[in-house]
Tab-separated table of N, CA and C in Angstrom:
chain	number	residue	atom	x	y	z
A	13	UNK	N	0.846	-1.179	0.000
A	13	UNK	CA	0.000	0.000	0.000
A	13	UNK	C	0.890	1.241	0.000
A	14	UNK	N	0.353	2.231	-0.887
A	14	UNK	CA	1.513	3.506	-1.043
A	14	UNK	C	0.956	4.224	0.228
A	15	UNK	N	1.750	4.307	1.385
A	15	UNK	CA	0.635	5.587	2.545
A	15	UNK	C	0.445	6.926	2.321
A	16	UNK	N	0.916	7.244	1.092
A	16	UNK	CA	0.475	8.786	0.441
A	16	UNK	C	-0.661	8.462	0.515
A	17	UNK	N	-1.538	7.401	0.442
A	17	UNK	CA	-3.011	6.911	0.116
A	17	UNK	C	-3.467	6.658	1.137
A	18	UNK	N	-2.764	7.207	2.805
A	18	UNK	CA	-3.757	6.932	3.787
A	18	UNK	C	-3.911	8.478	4.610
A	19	UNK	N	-4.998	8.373	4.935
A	19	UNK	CA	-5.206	10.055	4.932
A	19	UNK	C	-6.032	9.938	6.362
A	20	UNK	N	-5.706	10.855	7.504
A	20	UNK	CA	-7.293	11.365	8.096
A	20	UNK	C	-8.578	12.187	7.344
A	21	UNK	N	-8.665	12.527	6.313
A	21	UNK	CA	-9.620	13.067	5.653
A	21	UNK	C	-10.600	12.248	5.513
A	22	UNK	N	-11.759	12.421	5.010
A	22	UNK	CA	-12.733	11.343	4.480
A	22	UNK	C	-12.816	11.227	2.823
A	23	UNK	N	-11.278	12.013	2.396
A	23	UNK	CA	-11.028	11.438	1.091
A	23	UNK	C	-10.045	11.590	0.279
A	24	UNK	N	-9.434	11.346	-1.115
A	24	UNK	CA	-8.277	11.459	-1.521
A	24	UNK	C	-8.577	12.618	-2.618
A	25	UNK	N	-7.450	13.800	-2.196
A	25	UNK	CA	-7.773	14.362	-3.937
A	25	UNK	C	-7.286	13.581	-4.970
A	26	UNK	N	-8.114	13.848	-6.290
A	26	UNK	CA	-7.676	13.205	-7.241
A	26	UNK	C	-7.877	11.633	-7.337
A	27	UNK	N	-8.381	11.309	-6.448
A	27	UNK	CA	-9.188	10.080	-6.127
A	27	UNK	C	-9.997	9.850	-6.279
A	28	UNK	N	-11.014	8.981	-6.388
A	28	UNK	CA	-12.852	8.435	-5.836
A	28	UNK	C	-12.632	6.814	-5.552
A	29	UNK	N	-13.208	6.647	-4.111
A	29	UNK	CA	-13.858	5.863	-3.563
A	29	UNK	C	-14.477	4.973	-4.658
A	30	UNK	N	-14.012	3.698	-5.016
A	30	UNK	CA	-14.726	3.016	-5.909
A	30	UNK	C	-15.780	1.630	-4.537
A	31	UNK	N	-14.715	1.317	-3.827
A	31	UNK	CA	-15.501	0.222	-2.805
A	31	UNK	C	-14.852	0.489	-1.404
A	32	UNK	N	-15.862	0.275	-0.418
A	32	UNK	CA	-15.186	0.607	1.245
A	32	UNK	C	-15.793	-0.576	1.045
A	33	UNK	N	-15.154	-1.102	2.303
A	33	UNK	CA	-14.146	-2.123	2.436
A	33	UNK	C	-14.480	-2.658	4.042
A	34	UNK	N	-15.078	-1.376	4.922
A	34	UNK	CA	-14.713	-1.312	6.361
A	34	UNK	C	-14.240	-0.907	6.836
A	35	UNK	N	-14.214	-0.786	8.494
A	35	UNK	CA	-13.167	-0.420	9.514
A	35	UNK	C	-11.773	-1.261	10.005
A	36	UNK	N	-11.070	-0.630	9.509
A	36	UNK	CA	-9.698	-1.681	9.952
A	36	UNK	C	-9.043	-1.154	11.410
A	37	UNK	N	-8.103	-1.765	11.697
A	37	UNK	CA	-7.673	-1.660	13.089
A	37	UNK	C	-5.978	-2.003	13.353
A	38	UNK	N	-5.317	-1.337	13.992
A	38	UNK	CA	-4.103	-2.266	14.059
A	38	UNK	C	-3.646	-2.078	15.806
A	39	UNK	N	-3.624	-2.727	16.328
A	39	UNK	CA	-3.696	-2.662	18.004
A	39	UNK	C	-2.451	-3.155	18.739
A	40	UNK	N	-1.788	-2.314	20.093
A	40	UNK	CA	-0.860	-2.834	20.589
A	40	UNK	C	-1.459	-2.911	21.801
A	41	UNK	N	-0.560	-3.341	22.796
A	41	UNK	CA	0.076	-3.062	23.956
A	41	UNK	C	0.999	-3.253	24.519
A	42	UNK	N	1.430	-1.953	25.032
A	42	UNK	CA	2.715	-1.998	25.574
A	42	UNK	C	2.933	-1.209	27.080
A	43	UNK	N	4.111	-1.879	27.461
A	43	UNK	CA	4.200	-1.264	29.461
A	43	UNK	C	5.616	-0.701	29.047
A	44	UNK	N	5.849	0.150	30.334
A	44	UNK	CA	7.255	0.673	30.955
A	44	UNK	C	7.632	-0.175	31.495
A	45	UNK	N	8.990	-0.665	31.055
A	45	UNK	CA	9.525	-1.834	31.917
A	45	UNK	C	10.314	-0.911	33.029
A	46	UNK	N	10.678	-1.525	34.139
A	46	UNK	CA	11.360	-0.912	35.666
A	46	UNK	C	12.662	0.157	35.311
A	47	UNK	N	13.137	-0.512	34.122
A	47	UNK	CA	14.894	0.787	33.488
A	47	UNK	C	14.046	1.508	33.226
A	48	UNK	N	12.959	1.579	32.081
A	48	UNK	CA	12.613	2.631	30.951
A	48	UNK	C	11.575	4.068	32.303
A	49	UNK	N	11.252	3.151	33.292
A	49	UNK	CA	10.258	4.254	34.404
A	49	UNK	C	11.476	4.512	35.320
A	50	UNK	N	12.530	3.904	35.482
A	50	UNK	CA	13.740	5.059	36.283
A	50	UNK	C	14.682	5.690	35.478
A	51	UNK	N	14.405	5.505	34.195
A	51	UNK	CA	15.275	6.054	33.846
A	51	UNK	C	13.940	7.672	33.498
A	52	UNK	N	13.424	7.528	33.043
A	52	UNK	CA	11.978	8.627	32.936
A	52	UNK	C	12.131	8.814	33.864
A	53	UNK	N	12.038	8.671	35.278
A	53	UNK	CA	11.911	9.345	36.179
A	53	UNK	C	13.000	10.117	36.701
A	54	UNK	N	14.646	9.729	36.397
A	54	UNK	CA	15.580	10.291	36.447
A	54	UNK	C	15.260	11.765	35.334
A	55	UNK	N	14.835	11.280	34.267
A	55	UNK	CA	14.681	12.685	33.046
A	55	UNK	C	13.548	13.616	33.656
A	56	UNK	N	12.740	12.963	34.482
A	56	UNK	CA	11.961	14.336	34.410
A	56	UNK	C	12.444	15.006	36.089
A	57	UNK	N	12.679	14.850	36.589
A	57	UNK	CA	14.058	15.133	37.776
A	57	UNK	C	13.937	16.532	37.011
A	58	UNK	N	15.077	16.887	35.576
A	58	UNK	CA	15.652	17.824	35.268
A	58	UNK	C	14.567	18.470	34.579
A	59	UNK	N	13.451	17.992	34.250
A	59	UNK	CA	12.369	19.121	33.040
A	59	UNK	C	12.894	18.457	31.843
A	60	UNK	N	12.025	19.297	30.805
A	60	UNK	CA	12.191	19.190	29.458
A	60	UNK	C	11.249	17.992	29.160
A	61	UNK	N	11.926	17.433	27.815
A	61	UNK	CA	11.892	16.651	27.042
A	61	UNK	C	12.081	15.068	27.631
A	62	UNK	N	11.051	13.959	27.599
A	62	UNK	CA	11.432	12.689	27.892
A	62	UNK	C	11.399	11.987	27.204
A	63	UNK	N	12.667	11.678	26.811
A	63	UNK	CA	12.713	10.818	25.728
A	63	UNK	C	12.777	9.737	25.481
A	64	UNK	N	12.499	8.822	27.187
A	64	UNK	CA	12.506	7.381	27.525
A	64	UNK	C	11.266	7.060	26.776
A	65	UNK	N	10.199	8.060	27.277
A	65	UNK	CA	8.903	8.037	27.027
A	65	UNK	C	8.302	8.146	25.782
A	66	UNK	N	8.816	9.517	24.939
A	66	UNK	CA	8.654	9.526	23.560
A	66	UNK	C	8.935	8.387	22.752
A	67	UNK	N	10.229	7.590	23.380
A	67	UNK	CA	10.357	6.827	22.644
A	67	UNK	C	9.439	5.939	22.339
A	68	UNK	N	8.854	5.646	23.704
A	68	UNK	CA	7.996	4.172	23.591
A	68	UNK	C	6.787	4.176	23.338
A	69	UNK	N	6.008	5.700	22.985
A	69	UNK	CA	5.271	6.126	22.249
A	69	UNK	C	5.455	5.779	20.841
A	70	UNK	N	6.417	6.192	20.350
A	70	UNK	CA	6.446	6.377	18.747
A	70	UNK	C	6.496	5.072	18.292
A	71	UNK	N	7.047	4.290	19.319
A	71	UNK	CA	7.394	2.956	18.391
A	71	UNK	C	5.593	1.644	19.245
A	72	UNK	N	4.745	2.372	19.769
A	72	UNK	CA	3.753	1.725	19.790
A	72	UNK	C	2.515	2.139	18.507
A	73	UNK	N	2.699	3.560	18.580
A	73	UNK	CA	2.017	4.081	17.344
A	73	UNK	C	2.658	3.475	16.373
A	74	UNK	N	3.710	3.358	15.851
A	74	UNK	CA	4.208	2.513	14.630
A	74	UNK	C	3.972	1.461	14.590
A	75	UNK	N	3.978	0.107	15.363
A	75	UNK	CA	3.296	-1.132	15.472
A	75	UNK	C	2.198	-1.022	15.229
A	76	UNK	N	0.948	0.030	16.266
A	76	UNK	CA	-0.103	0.239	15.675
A	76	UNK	C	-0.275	0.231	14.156
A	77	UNK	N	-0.087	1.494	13.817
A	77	UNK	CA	-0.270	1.638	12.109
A	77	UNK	C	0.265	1.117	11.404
A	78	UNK	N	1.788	-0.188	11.525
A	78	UNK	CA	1.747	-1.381	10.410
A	78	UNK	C	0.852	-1.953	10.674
A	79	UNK	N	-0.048	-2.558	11.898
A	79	UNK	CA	-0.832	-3.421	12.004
A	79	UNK	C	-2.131	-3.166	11.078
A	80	UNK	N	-2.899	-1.363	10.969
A	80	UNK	CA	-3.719	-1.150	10.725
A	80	UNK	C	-3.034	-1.397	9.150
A	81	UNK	N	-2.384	-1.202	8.601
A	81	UNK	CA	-2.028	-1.305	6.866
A	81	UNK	C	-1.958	-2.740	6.851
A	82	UNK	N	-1.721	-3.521	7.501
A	82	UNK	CA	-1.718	-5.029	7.236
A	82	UNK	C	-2.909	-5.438	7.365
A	83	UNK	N	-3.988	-5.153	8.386
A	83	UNK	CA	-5.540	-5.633	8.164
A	83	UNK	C	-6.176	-4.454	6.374
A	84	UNK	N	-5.689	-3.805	6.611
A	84	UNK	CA	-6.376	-3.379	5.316
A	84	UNK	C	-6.176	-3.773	4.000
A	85	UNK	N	-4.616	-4.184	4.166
A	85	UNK	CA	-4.319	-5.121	2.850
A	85	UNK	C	-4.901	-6.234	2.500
A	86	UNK	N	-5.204	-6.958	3.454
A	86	UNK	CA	-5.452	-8.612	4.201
A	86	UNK	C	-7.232	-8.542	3.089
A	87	UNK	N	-7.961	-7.478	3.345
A	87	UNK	CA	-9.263	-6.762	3.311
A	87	UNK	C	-9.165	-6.364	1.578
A	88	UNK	N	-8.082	-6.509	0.993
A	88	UNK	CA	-7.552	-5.942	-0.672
A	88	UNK	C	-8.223	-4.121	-0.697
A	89	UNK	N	-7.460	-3.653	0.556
A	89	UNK	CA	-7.582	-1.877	0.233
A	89	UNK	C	-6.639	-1.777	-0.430
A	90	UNK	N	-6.247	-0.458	-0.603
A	90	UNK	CA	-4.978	0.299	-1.461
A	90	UNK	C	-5.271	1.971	-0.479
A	91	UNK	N	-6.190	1.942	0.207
A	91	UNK	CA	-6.172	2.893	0.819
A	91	UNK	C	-6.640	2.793	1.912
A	92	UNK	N	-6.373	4.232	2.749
A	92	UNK	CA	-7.374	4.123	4.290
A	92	UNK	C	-7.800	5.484	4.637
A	93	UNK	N	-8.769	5.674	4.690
A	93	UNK	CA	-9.586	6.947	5.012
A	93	UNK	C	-9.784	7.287	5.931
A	94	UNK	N	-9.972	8.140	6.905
A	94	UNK	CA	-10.388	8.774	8.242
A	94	UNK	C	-9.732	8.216	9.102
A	95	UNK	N	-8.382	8.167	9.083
A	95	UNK	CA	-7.288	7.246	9.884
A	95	UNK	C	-7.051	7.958	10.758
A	96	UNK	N	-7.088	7.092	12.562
A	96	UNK	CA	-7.186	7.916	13.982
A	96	UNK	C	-6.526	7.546	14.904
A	97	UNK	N	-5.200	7.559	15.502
A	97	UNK	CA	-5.034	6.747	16.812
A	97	UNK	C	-5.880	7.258	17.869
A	98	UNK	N	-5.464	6.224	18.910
A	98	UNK	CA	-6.862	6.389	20.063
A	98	UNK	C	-5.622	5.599	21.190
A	99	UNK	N	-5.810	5.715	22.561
A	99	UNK	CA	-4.938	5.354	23.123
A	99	UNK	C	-6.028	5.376	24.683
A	100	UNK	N	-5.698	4.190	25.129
A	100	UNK	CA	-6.346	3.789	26.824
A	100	UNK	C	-5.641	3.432	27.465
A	101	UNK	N	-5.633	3.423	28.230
A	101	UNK	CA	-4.887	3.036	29.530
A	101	UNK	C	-5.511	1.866	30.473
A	102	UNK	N	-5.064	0.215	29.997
A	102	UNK	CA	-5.669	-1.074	30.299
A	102	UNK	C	-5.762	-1.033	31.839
A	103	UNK	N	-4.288	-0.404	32.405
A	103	UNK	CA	-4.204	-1.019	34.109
A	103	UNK	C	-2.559	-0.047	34.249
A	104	UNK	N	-2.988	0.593	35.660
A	104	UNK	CA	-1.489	1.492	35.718
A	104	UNK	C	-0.231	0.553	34.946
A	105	UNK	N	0.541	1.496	34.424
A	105	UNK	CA	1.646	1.337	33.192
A	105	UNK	C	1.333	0.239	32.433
A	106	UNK	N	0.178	-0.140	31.586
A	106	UNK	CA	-0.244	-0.772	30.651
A	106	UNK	C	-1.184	0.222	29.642
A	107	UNK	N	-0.426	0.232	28.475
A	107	UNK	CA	-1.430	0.945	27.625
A	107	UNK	C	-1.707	0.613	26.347
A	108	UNK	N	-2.770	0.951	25.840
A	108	UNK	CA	-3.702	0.193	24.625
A	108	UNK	C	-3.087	1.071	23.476
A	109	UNK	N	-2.840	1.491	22.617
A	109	UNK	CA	-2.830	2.338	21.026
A	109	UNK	C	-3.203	1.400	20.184
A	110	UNK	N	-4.520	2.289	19.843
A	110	UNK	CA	-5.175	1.284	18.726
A	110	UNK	C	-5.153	2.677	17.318
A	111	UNK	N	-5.157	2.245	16.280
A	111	UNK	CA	-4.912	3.056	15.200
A	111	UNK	C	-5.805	2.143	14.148
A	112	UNK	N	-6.733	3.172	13.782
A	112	UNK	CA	-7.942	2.764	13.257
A	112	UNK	C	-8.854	3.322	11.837
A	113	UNK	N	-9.205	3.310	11.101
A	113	UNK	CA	-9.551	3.822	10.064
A	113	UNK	C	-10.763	2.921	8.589
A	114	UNK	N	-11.140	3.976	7.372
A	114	UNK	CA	-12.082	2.920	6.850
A	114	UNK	C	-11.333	2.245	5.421
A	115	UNK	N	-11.122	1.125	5.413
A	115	UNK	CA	-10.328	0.675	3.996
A	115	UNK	C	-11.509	0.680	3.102
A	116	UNK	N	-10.503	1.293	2.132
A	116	UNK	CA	-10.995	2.005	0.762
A	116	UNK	C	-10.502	0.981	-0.500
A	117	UNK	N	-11.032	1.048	-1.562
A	117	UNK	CA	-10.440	0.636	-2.729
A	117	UNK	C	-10.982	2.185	-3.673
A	118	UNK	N	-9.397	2.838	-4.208
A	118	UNK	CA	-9.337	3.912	-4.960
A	118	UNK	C	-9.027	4.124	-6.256
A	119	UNK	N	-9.632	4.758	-7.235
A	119	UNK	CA	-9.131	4.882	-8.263
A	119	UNK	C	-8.721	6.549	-8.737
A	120	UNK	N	-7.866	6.514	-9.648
A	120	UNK	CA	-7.220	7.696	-9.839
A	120	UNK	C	-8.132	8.604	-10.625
A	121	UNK	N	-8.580	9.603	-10.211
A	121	UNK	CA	-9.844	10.567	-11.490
A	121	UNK	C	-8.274	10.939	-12.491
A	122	UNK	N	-9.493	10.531	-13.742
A	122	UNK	CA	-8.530	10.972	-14.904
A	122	UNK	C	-8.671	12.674	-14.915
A	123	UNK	N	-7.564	13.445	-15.128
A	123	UNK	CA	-7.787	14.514	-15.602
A	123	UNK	C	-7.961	15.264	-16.736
């Protein structure tokens, strides 16, 4: 799937919606292990930026959203429309990121 073709919008320019497809989903969870919460807790000691934390953000949202491009492929999209992460909190330092959206099948408007 090209992800130029996955959009939060509810559509592609230069596109049309030929078939939806559904809601796809791609879901983690992930905890702070005991280093990654002392070492965060050592960083925020000083202020700023935590980057124990950012980290383990970015790379749950990224699991998320291969997961959501792999159910949409699975589904024969080429696209994903109104694409959203969403994030809960299962049980102190357990958390959900689910990344979610509607698979599309798109075709290119001729110009």
């Amino acid at each position: 799937m090209d992800i130029s073709l996955i959009t939060t919008s509810t559509g592609l320019d230069g596109y049309k919606v030929v078939k939806h497809l559904g809601v796809v989903r791609g879901i983690t969870v992930r905890s702070r292990s005991v280093i990654g919460n002392f070492a965060g807790g050592i960083q925020s000691l000083f202020g700023g930026r935590l980057s124990v934390y950012v980290e383990l953000c970015e790379n749950a949202r990224e699991e998320a959203y291969h997961l959501l491009i792999q159910h949409a492929q699975a589904l024969g999209a080429n696209a994903i429309i109104g694409m959203r992460y969403d994030a809960n909190e299962v049980m102190q330092g357990i958390t959900e990121v689910l990344a979610y959206g509607t698979a599309v099948v798109v075709e290119k408007v001729a110009e």
